Amino acid sequence: STGKENKMTITNDSNRLSDEDIKRMVDEAQQFEAEDAAQRDRITAKNNLESYAYHVKSAVEDSSVTENLTAADIDTIVSKATGVIAWLDGNQAAEKDEFEYHQEELEQVARPILNKLHQQAGAPSADAQAGPGPQVEEVD
């Protein structure tokens, strides 16, 4: 060994955060936690509405589906979905309850028509599922 020694001293410089600064920052984070959660919920509601509107609109515009719906049904859904999309474009900063309200309105218009579409597409109804079933014969 060379016999050379290095000594290091750690001091609390003015560049470091004090305990009060750390406590203040933690308090601020807790204060904004609720606001962040509300903002996250608002954006989730907006994204859900936008996704649903585009999904419903594209579902009834599909050529394989249009033959099972009347022109009035298609126009009703497309008109409502287009109106919701236009509203979304102009109201990006709307509140969560407004997005949820518009989604409920769109669902009330679309649900009966889409249910009718699924039944016509061959989805089994409750009556068809509760059919007679297999015959069992006992053999001795």
CSV table of N, CA and C in Angstrom, one decimal:
chain,number,residue,atom,x,y,z
A,1,SER,N,0.8,-1.2,0.0
A,1,SER,CA,0.0,0.0,0.0
A,1,SER,C,0.9,1.2,0.0
A,2,THR,N,0.3,2.3,-0.5
A,2,THR,CA,1.1,3.6,-0.6
A,2,THR,C,1.2,4.4,0.7
A,3,GLY,N,0.3,4.1,1.6
A,3,GLY,CA,0.3,4.8,2.9
A,3,GLY,C,-0.6,6.1,2.8
A,4,LYS,N,-1.2,6.3,1.7
A,4,LYS,CA,-2.0,7.5,1.5
A,4,LYS,C,-3.4,7.2,2.0
A,5,GLU,N,-4.0,8.2,2.7
A,5,GLU,CA,-5.3,8.0,3.3
A,5,GLU,C,-6.2,9.1,2.7
A,6,ASN,N,-7.5,8.8,2.5
A,6,ASN,CA,-8.5,9.8,2.1
A,6,ASN,C,-9.6,9.8,3.1
A,7,LYS,N,-9.9,11.0,3.6
A,7,LYS,CA,-11.0,11.1,4.6
A,7,LYS,C,-12.1,11.8,3.9
A,8,MET,N,-13.3,11.4,4.2
A,8,MET,CA,-14.5,12.0,3.6
A,8,MET,C,-15.4,12.5,4.8
A,9,THR,N,-15.9,13.7,4.7
A,9,THR,CA,-16.9,14.2,5.7
A,9,THR,C,-18.1,14.6,4.9
A,10,ILE,N,-19.3,14.1,5.5
A,10,ILE,CA,-20.6,14.4,4.9
A,10,ILE,C,-21.2,15.5,5.7
A,11,THR,N,-21.6,16.6,5.0
A,11,THR,CA,-22.2,17.7,5.7
A,11,THR,C,-23.5,18.0,5.1
A,12,ASN,N,-24.4,18.7,5.8
A,12,ASN,CA,-25.7,19.1,5.3
A,12,ASN,C,-25.6,20.4,4.6
A,13,ASP,N,-25.4,20.4,3.3
A,13,ASP,CA,-25.3,21.6,2.5
A,13,ASP,C,-26.6,22.3,2.4
A,14,SER,N,-26.6,23.5,1.9
A,14,SER,CA,-27.8,24.3,1.8
A,14,SER,C,-28.6,23.8,0.5
A,15,ASN,N,-28.0,23.0,-0.3
A,15,ASN,CA,-28.7,22.5,-1.5
A,15,ASN,C,-29.7,21.4,-1.2
A,16,ARG,N,-29.6,20.8,0.0
A,16,ARG,CA,-30.4,19.7,0.3
A,16,ARG,C,-31.8,20.1,0.9
A,17,LEU,N,-32.7,19.2,0.8
A,17,LEU,CA,-34.1,19.6,1.4
A,17,LEU,C,-34.1,19.4,2.9
A,18,SER,N,-34.7,20.4,3.5
A,18,SER,CA,-34.8,20.3,5.0
A,18,SER,C,-36.0,19.4,5.3
A,19,ASP,N,-36.1,19.0,6.6
A,19,ASP,CA,-37.2,18.2,7.0
A,19,ASP,C,-38.5,18.9,6.8
A,20,GLU,N,-38.5,20.2,6.9
A,20,GLU,CA,-39.8,21.0,6.7
A,20,GLU,C,-40.2,21.0,5.3
A,21,ASP,N,-39.2,21.1,4.4
A,21,ASP,CA,-39.4,21.0,2.9
A,21,ASP,C,-40.0,19.7,2.5
A,22,ILE,N,-39.5,18.6,3.1
A,22,ILE,CA,-40.0,17.3,2.7
A,22,ILE,C,-41.4,17.1,3.2
A,23,LYS,N,-41.6,17.6,4.5
A,23,LYS,CA,-43.0,17.5,5.0
A,23,LYS,C,-44.0,18.3,4.2
A,24,ARG,N,-43.6,19.5,3.8
A,24,ARG,CA,-44.5,20.3,2.9
A,24,ARG,C,-44.8,19.6,1.6
A,25,MET,N,-43.8,19.0,1.0
A,25,MET,CA,-44.0,18.3,-0.3
A,25,MET,C,-44.9,17.1,-0.1
A,26,VAL,N,-44.8,16.4,0.9
A,26,VAL,CA,-45.6,15.2,1.2
A,26,VAL,C,-47.1,15.7,1.4
A,27,ASP,N,-47.2,16.8,2.2
A,27,ASP,CA,-48.6,17.3,2.4
A,27,ASP,C,-49.2,17.8,1.1
A,28,GLU,N,-48.5,18.4,0.3
A,28,GLU,CA,-49.0,18.9,-1.0
A,28,GLU,C,-49.4,17.7,-1.9
A,29,ALA,N,-48.6,16.6,-1.9
A,29,ALA,CA,-48.9,15.4,-2.7
A,29,ALA,C,-50.2,14.8,-2.2
A,30,GLN,N,-50.4,14.8,-0.9
A,30,GLN,CA,-51.6,14.2,-0.3
A,30,GLN,C,-52.8,15.1,-0.6
A,31,GLN,N,-52.6,16.4,-0.6
A,31,GLN,CA,-53.7,17.4,-0.9
A,31,GLN,C,-54.1,17.2,-2.4
A,32,PHE,N,-53.2,17.0,-3.3
A,32,PHE,CA,-53.6,16.9,-4.7
A,32,PHE,C,-54.0,15.5,-5.1
A,33,GLU,N,-53.8,14.5,-4.2
A,33,GLU,CA,-54.2,13.1,-4.5
A,33,GLU,C,-55.7,13.0,-4.9
A,34,ALA,N,-56.5,13.6,-4.2
A,34,ALA,CA,-58.0,13.6,-4.5
A,34,ALA,C,-58.3,14.2,-5.8
A,35,GLU,N,-57.6,15.4,-6.1
A,35,GLU,CA,-57.8,16.1,-7.4
A,35,GLU,C,-57.3,15.2,-8.5
A,36,ASP,N,-56.2,14.5,-8.3
A,36,ASP,CA,-55.7,13.6,-9.4
A,36,ASP,C,-56.7,12.4,-9.6
A,37,ALA,N,-57.2,11.9,-8.6
A,37,ALA,CA,-58.2,10.8,-8.7
A,37,ALA,C,-59.4,11.3,-9.5
A,38,ALA,N,-59.9,12.5,-9.2
A,38,ALA,CA,-61.1,13.0,-9.8
A,38,ALA,C,-60.8,13.2,-11.3
A,39,GLN,N,-59.6,13.7,-11.6
A,39,GLN,CA,-59.2,14.0,-13.0
A,39,GLN,C,-59.1,12.7,-13.7
A,40,ARG,N,-58.6,11.6,-13.1
A,40,ARG,CA,-58.4,10.3,-13.7
A,40,ARG,C,-59.8,9.8,-14.0
A,41,ASP,N,-60.8,9.9,-13.1
A,41,ASP,CA,-62.1,9.4,-13.3
A,41,ASP,C,-62.8,10.2,-14.4
A,42,ARG,N,-62.6,11.5,-14.5
A,42,ARG,CA,-63.2,12.3,-15.6
A,42,ARG,C,-62.7,11.8,-16.9
A,43,ILE,N,-61.4,11.6,-17.0
A,43,ILE,CA,-60.8,11.2,-18.3
A,43,ILE,C,-61.3,9.8,-18.7
A,44,THR,N,-61.4,8.9,-17.7
A,44,THR,CA,-61.9,7.6,-18.0
A,44,THR,C,-63.3,7.6,-18.5
A,45,ALA,N,-64.2,8.5,-17.9
A,45,ALA,CA,-65.5,8.6,-18.4
A,45,ALA,C,-65.6,9.2,-19.8
A,46,LYS,N,-64.7,10.1,-20.1
A,46,LYS,CA,-64.6,10.7,-21.5
A,46,LYS,C,-64.2,9.6,-22.5
A,47,ASN,N,-63.2,8.9,-22.1
A,47,ASN,CA,-62.7,7.8,-23.0
A,47,ASN,C,-63.7,6.7,-23.2
A,48,ASN,N,-64.4,6.4,-22.2
A,48,ASN,CA,-65.5,5.4,-22.3
A,48,ASN,C,-66.6,5.8,-23.2
A,49,LEU,N,-67.0,7.1,-23.1
A,49,LEU,CA,-68.1,7.6,-24.0
A,49,LEU,C,-67.6,7.7,-25.4
A,50,GLU,N,-66.4,8.2,-25.6
A,50,GLU,CA,-65.9,8.3,-27.0
A,50,GLU,C,-65.8,6.9,-27.6
A,51,SER,N,-65.2,5.9,-26.9
A,51,SER,CA,-65.1,4.6,-27.4
A,51,SER,C,-66.4,3.9,-27.7
A,52,TYR,N,-67.4,4.1,-26.8
A,52,TYR,CA,-68.7,3.6,-27.0
A,52,TYR,C,-69.4,4.2,-28.3
A,53,ALA,N,-69.3,5.5,-28.4
A,53,ALA,CA,-69.9,6.2,-29.5
A,53,ALA,C,-69.3,5.7,-30.9
A,54,TYR,N,-68.0,5.6,-31.0
A,54,TYR,CA,-67.4,5.1,-32.2
A,54,TYR,C,-67.7,3.6,-32.4
A,55,HIS,N,-67.8,2.8,-31.4
A,55,HIS,CA,-68.1,1.4,-31.5
A,55,HIS,C,-69.5,1.2,-32.0
A,56,VAL,N,-70.5,1.9,-31.4
A,56,VAL,CA,-71.9,1.8,-31.8
A,56,VAL,C,-72.0,2.2,-33.3
A,57,LYS,N,-71.4,3.4,-33.6
A,57,LYS,CA,-71.6,3.9,-34.9
A,57,LYS,C,-71.0,2.9,-36.0
A,58,SER,N,-69.8,2.4,-35.7
A,58,SER,CA,-69.2,1.5,-36.7
A,58,SER,C,-69.9,0.2,-36.8
A,59,ALA,N,-70.5,-0.2,-35.6
A,59,ALA,CA,-71.3,-1.5,-35.6
A,59,ALA,C,-72.5,-1.4,-36.6
A,60,VAL,N,-73.2,-0.3,-36.6
A,60,VAL,CA,-74.4,-0.3,-37.5
A,60,VAL,C,-74.0,0.1,-38.9
A,61,GLU,N,-72.8,0.6,-39.1
A,61,GLU,CA,-72.4,1.0,-40.5
A,61,GLU,C,-71.8,-0.2,-41.2
A,62,ASP,N,-71.5,-1.3,-40.5
A,62,ASP,CA,-70.9,-2.5,-41.1
A,62,ASP,C,-71.9,-3.1,-42.1
A,63,SER,N,-71.5,-3.3,-43.3
A,63,SER,CA,-72.4,-3.8,-44.4
A,63,SER,C,-73.0,-5.2,-44.1
A,64,SER,N,-72.3,-6.0,-43.3
A,64,SER,CA,-72.9,-7.3,-43.0
A,64,SER,C,-74.1,-7.2,-42.0
A,65,VAL,N,-74.1,-6.0,-41.3
A,65,VAL,CA,-75.1,-5.8,-40.3
A,65,VAL,C,-76.3,-5.0,-40.8
A,66,THR,N,-76.0,-4.1,-41.7
A,66,THR,CA,-77.1,-3.2,-42.2
A,66,THR,C,-78.3,-3.9,-42.8
A,67,GLU,N,-78.1,-5.1,-43.3
A,67,GLU,CA,-79.2,-5.8,-43.9
A,67,GLU,C,-80.2,-6.3,-42.8
A,68,ASN,N,-79.7,-6.4,-41.6
A,68,ASN,CA,-80.6,-6.9,-40.5
A,68,ASN,C,-81.3,-5.7,-39.8
A,69,LEU,N,-81.0,-4.5,-40.1
A,69,LEU,CA,-81.6,-3.3,-39.5
A,69,LEU,C,-82.4,-2.5,-40.5
A,70,THR,N,-83.4,-1.8,-40.0
A,70,THR,CA,-84.1,-0.8,-40.9
A,70,THR,C,-83.2,0.4,-41.1
A,71,ALA,N,-83.5,1.1,-42.1
A,71,ALA,CA,-82.8,2.4,-42.4
A,71,ALA,C,-83.0,3.4,-41.2
A,72,ALA,N,-84.2,3.3,-40.7
A,72,ALA,CA,-84.6,4.2,-39.6
A,72,ALA,C,-83.7,3.9,-38.3
A,73,ASP,N,-83.5,2.6,-38.1
A,73,ASP,CA,-82.7,2.2,-36.9
A,73,ASP,C,-81.3,2.7,-37.1
A,74,ILE,N,-80.7,2.5,-38.3
A,74,ILE,CA,-79.4,2.9,-38.6
A,74,ILE,C,-79.2,4.4,-38.5
A,75,ASP,N,-80.2,5.1,-39.1
A,75,ASP,CA,-80.1,6.6,-39.0
A,75,ASP,C,-80.2,7.1,-37.6
A,76,THR,N,-81.0,6.4,-36.8
A,76,THR,CA,-81.2,6.8,-35.4
A,76,THR,C,-79.9,6.7,-34.6
A,77,ILE,N,-79.2,5.5,-34.7
A,77,ILE,CA,-78.0,5.3,-34.0
A,77,ILE,C,-76.9,6.2,-34.6
A,78,VAL,N,-76.7,6.2,-35.9
A,78,VAL,CA,-75.7,7.0,-36.5
A,78,VAL,C,-75.8,8.5,-36.1
A,79,SER,N,-77.1,9.0,-36.2
A,79,SER,CA,-77.3,10.4,-35.8
A,79,SER,C,-77.0,10.7,-34.4
A,80,LYS,N,-77.4,9.8,-33.5
A,80,LYS,CA,-77.1,10.0,-32.0
A,80,LYS,C,-75.6,9.9,-31.7
A,81,ALA,N,-75.0,8.9,-32.3
A,81,ALA,CA,-73.5,8.7,-32.1
A,81,ALA,C,-72.7,9.9,-32.7
A,82,THR,N,-73.1,10.4,-33.8
A,82,THR,CA,-72.4,11.5,-34.5
A,82,THR,C,-72.6,12.8,-33.6
A,83,GLY,N,-73.8,12.9,-33.1
A,83,GLY,CA,-74.1,14.1,-32.2
A,83,GLY,C,-73.2,14.0,-30.9
A,84,VAL,N,-73.1,12.8,-30.4
A,84,VAL,CA,-72.3,12.7,-29.2
A,84,VAL,C,-70.8,12.9,-29.5
A,85,ILE,N,-70.3,12.4,-30.6
A,85,ILE,CA,-68.9,12.7,-31.0
A,85,ILE,C,-68.7,14.2,-31.2
A,86,ALA,N,-69.6,14.9,-31.9
A,86,ALA,CA,-69.5,16.3,-32.1
A,86,ALA,C,-69.5,17.0,-30.7
A,87,TRP,N,-70.4,16.6,-29.8
A,87,TRP,CA,-70.4,17.2,-28.5
A,87,TRP,C,-69.1,17.0,-27.8
A,88,LEU,N,-68.5,15.8,-27.9
A,88,LEU,CA,-67.2,15.5,-27.3
A,88,LEU,C,-66.1,16.4,-27.8
A,89,ASP,N,-66.1,16.6,-29.1
A,89,ASP,CA,-65.1,17.5,-29.8
A,89,ASP,C,-65.1,18.9,-29.2
A,90,GLY,N,-66.3,19.4,-28.9
A,90,GLY,CA,-66.5,20.7,-28.4
A,90,GLY,C,-66.4,20.8,-26.8
A,91,ASN,N,-66.4,19.7,-26.1
A,91,ASN,CA,-66.5,19.7,-24.7
A,91,ASN,C,-65.5,18.8,-24.0
A,92,GLN,N,-64.2,18.9,-24.4
A,92,GLN,CA,-63.2,18.1,-23.9
A,92,GLN,C,-63.0,18.3,-22.4
A,93,ALA,N,-63.3,19.4,-21.9
A,93,ALA,CA,-63.1,19.7,-20.5
A,93,ALA,C,-64.3,19.6,-19.6
A,94,ALA,N,-65.3,18.9,-20.2
A,94,ALA,CA,-66.6,18.7,-19.4
A,94,ALA,C,-66.3,17.8,-18.2
A,95,GLU,N,-67.3,17.8,-17.3
A,95,GLU,CA,-67.1,17.1,-16.0
A,95,GLU,C,-67.5,15.6,-16.2
A,96,LYS,N,-67.1,14.8,-15.3
A,96,LYS,CA,-67.4,13.3,-15.4
A,96,LYS,C,-68.9,13.0,-15.5
A,97,ASP,N,-69.7,13.7,-14.7
A,97,ASP,CA,-71.2,13.4,-14.8
A,97,ASP,C,-71.8,13.8,-16.1
A,98,GLU,N,-71.2,14.8,-16.8
A,98,GLU,CA,-71.7,15.1,-18.2
A,98,GLU,C,-71.4,14.0,-19.2
A,99,PHE,N,-70.2,13.5,-19.1
A,99,PHE,CA,-69.8,12.4,-20.0
A,99,PHE,C,-70.7,11.2,-19.7
A,100,GLU,N,-70.9,10.9,-18.4
A,100,GLU,CA,-71.8,9.7,-18.1
A,100,GLU,C,-73.2,9.9,-18.5
A,101,TYR,N,-73.7,11.2,-18.4
A,101,TYR,CA,-75.1,11.5,-18.9
A,101,TYR,C,-75.2,11.2,-20.4
A,102,HIS,N,-74.3,11.7,-21.2
A,102,HIS,CA,-74.3,11.5,-22.6
A,102,HIS,C,-74.2,10.0,-23.0
A,103,GLN,N,-73.4,9.3,-22.2
A,103,GLN,CA,-73.3,7.8,-22.5
A,103,GLN,C,-74.6,7.1,-22.2
A,104,GLU,N,-75.2,7.5,-21.1
A,104,GLU,CA,-76.5,6.9,-20.8
A,104,GLU,C,-77.5,7.2,-21.9
A,105,GLU,N,-77.6,8.4,-22.3
A,105,GLU,CA,-78.5,8.8,-23.4
A,105,GLU,C,-78.2,7.9,-24.7
A,106,LEU,N,-77.0,7.8,-25.0
A,106,LEU,CA,-76.6,7.0,-26.2
A,106,LEU,C,-77.0,5.6,-26.0
A,107,GLU,N,-76.7,5.0,-24.8
A,107,GLU,CA,-77.0,3.6,-24.5
A,107,GLU,C,-78.5,3.4,-24.6
A,108,GLN,N,-79.4,4.4,-24.2
A,108,GLN,CA,-80.8,4.2,-24.2
A,108,GLN,C,-81.3,4.2,-25.6
A,109,VAL,N,-80.7,4.9,-26.5
A,109,VAL,CA,-81.1,4.9,-27.9
A,109,VAL,C,-80.5,3.6,-28.6
A,110,ALA,N,-79.3,3.2,-28.3
A,110,ALA,CA,-78.7,2.1,-29.1
A,110,ALA,C,-79.0,0.8,-28.6
A,111,ARG,N,-79.2,0.6,-27.3
A,111,ARG,CA,-79.4,-0.7,-26.7
A,111,ARG,C,-80.6,-1.5,-27.3
A,112,PRO,N,-81.8,-0.9,-27.4
A,112,PRO,CA,-82.9,-1.7,-28.0
A,112,PRO,C,-82.6,-2.1,-29.5
A,113,ILE,N,-82.0,-1.2,-30.2
A,113,ILE,CA,-81.7,-1.6,-31.6
A,113,ILE,C,-80.6,-2.6,-31.7
A,114,LEU,N,-79.6,-2.5,-30.9
A,114,LEU,CA,-78.5,-3.5,-30.9
A,114,LEU,C,-79.0,-4.9,-30.4
A,115,ASN,N,-79.9,-4.9,-29.4
A,115,ASN,CA,-80.5,-6.1,-28.9
A,115,ASN,C,-81.2,-6.8,-30.0
A,116,LYS,N,-82.0,-6.0,-30.8
A,116,LYS,CA,-82.8,-6.6,-31.9
A,116,LYS,C,-81.8,-7.1,-32.9
A,117,LEU,N,-80.7,-6.4,-33.2
A,117,LEU,CA,-79.7,-6.9,-34.1
A,117,LEU,C,-79.1,-8.2,-33.7
A,118,HIS,N,-78.8,-8.4,-32.4
A,118,HIS,CA,-78.2,-9.6,-32.0
A,118,HIS,C,-79.2,-10.8,-32.0
A,119,GLN,N,-80.4,-10.5,-31.8
A,119,GLN,CA,-81.4,-11.6,-31.8
A,119,GLN,C,-81.6,-12.0,-33.3
A,120,GLN,N,-81.6,-11.1,-34.2
A,120,GLN,CA,-81.8,-11.4,-35.6
A,120,GLN,C,-80.5,-12.1,-36.2
A,121,ALA,N,-79.4,-11.8,-35.6
A,121,ALA,CA,-78.1,-12.4,-36.1
A,121,ALA,C,-78.0,-13.9,-35.7
A,122,GLY,N,-79.0,-14.4,-34.9
A,122,GLY,CA,-78.9,-15.8,-34.6
A,122,GLY,C,-78.5,-16.1,-33.2
A,123,ALA,N,-78.4,-15.1,-32.3
A,123,ALA,CA,-78.1,-15.3,-30.9
A,123,ALA,C,-79.3,-16.1,-30.4
A,124,PRO,N,-79.1,-17.1,-29.7
A,124,PRO,CA,-80.2,-17.9,-29.1
A,124,PRO,C,-81.0,-17.1,-28.1
A,125,SER,N,-82.3,-17.2,-28.2
A,125,SER,CA,-83.1,-16.5,-27.2
A,125,SER,C,-83.3,-17.4,-26.0
A,126,ALA,N,-83.9,-16.9,-25.0
A,126,ALA,CA,-84.1,-17.7,-23.8
A,126,ALA,C,-85.0,-18.9,-24.1
A,127,ASP,N,-86.0,-18.8,-24.9
A,127,ASP,CA,-86.9,-19.9,-25.3
A,127,ASP,C,-86.1,-21.0,-26.0
A,128,ALA,N,-85.2,-20.6,-26.9
A,128,ALA,CA,-84.5,-21.6,-27.7
A,128,ALA,C,-83.5,-22.4,-26.8
A,129,GLN,N,-83.0,-21.7,-25.8
A,129,GLN,CA,-82.0,-22.4,-24.9
A,129,GLN,C,-82.7,-23.4,-24.0
A,130,ALA,N,-84.0,-23.1,-23.7
A,130,ALA,CA,-84.7,-24.0,-22.8
A,130,ALA,C,-85.5,-25.0,-23.5
A,131,GLY,N,-85.0,-25.5,-24.7
A,131,GLY,CA,-85.6,-26.5,-25.5
A,131,GLY,C,-85.8,-27.8,-24.8
A,132,PRO,N,-86.4,-28.8,-25.6
A,132,PRO,CA,-86.7,-30.0,-25.0
A,132,PRO,C,-85.5,-30.8,-24.5
A,133,GLY,N,-84.3,-30.7,-25.1
A,133,GLY,CA,-83.2,-31.4,-24.7
A,133,GLY,C,-83.1,-32.8,-25.2
A,134,PRO,N,-82.1,-33.6,-24.8
A,134,PRO,CA,-82.0,-35.0,-25.2
A,134,PRO,C,-83.1,-35.9,-24.5
A,135,GLN,N,-83.4,-37.0,-25.3
A,135,GLN,CA,-84.3,-38.0,-24.7
A,135,GLN,C,-83.5,-39.1,-24.0
A,136,VAL,N,-83.8,-39.4,-22.8
A,136,VAL,CA,-83.1,-40.5,-22.1
A,136,VAL,C,-84.0,-41.7,-22.0
A,137,GLU,N,-83.6,-42.8,-22.4
A,137,GLU,CA,-84.4,-44.0,-22.3
A,137,GLU,C,-83.6,-44.9,-21.3
A,138,GLU,N,-84.4,-45.6,-20.5
A,138,GLU,CA,-83.8,-46.5,-19.5
A,138,GLU,C,-83.7,-47.9,-20.1
A,139,VAL,N,-82.6,-48.5,-19.9
A,139,VAL,CA,-82.4,-49.9,-20.5
A,139,VAL,C,-82.1,-50.8,-19.3
A,140,ASP,N,-82.8,-51.9,-19.2
A,140,ASP,CA,-82.5,-52.9,-18.2
A,140,ASP,C,-81.5,-53.9,-18.6
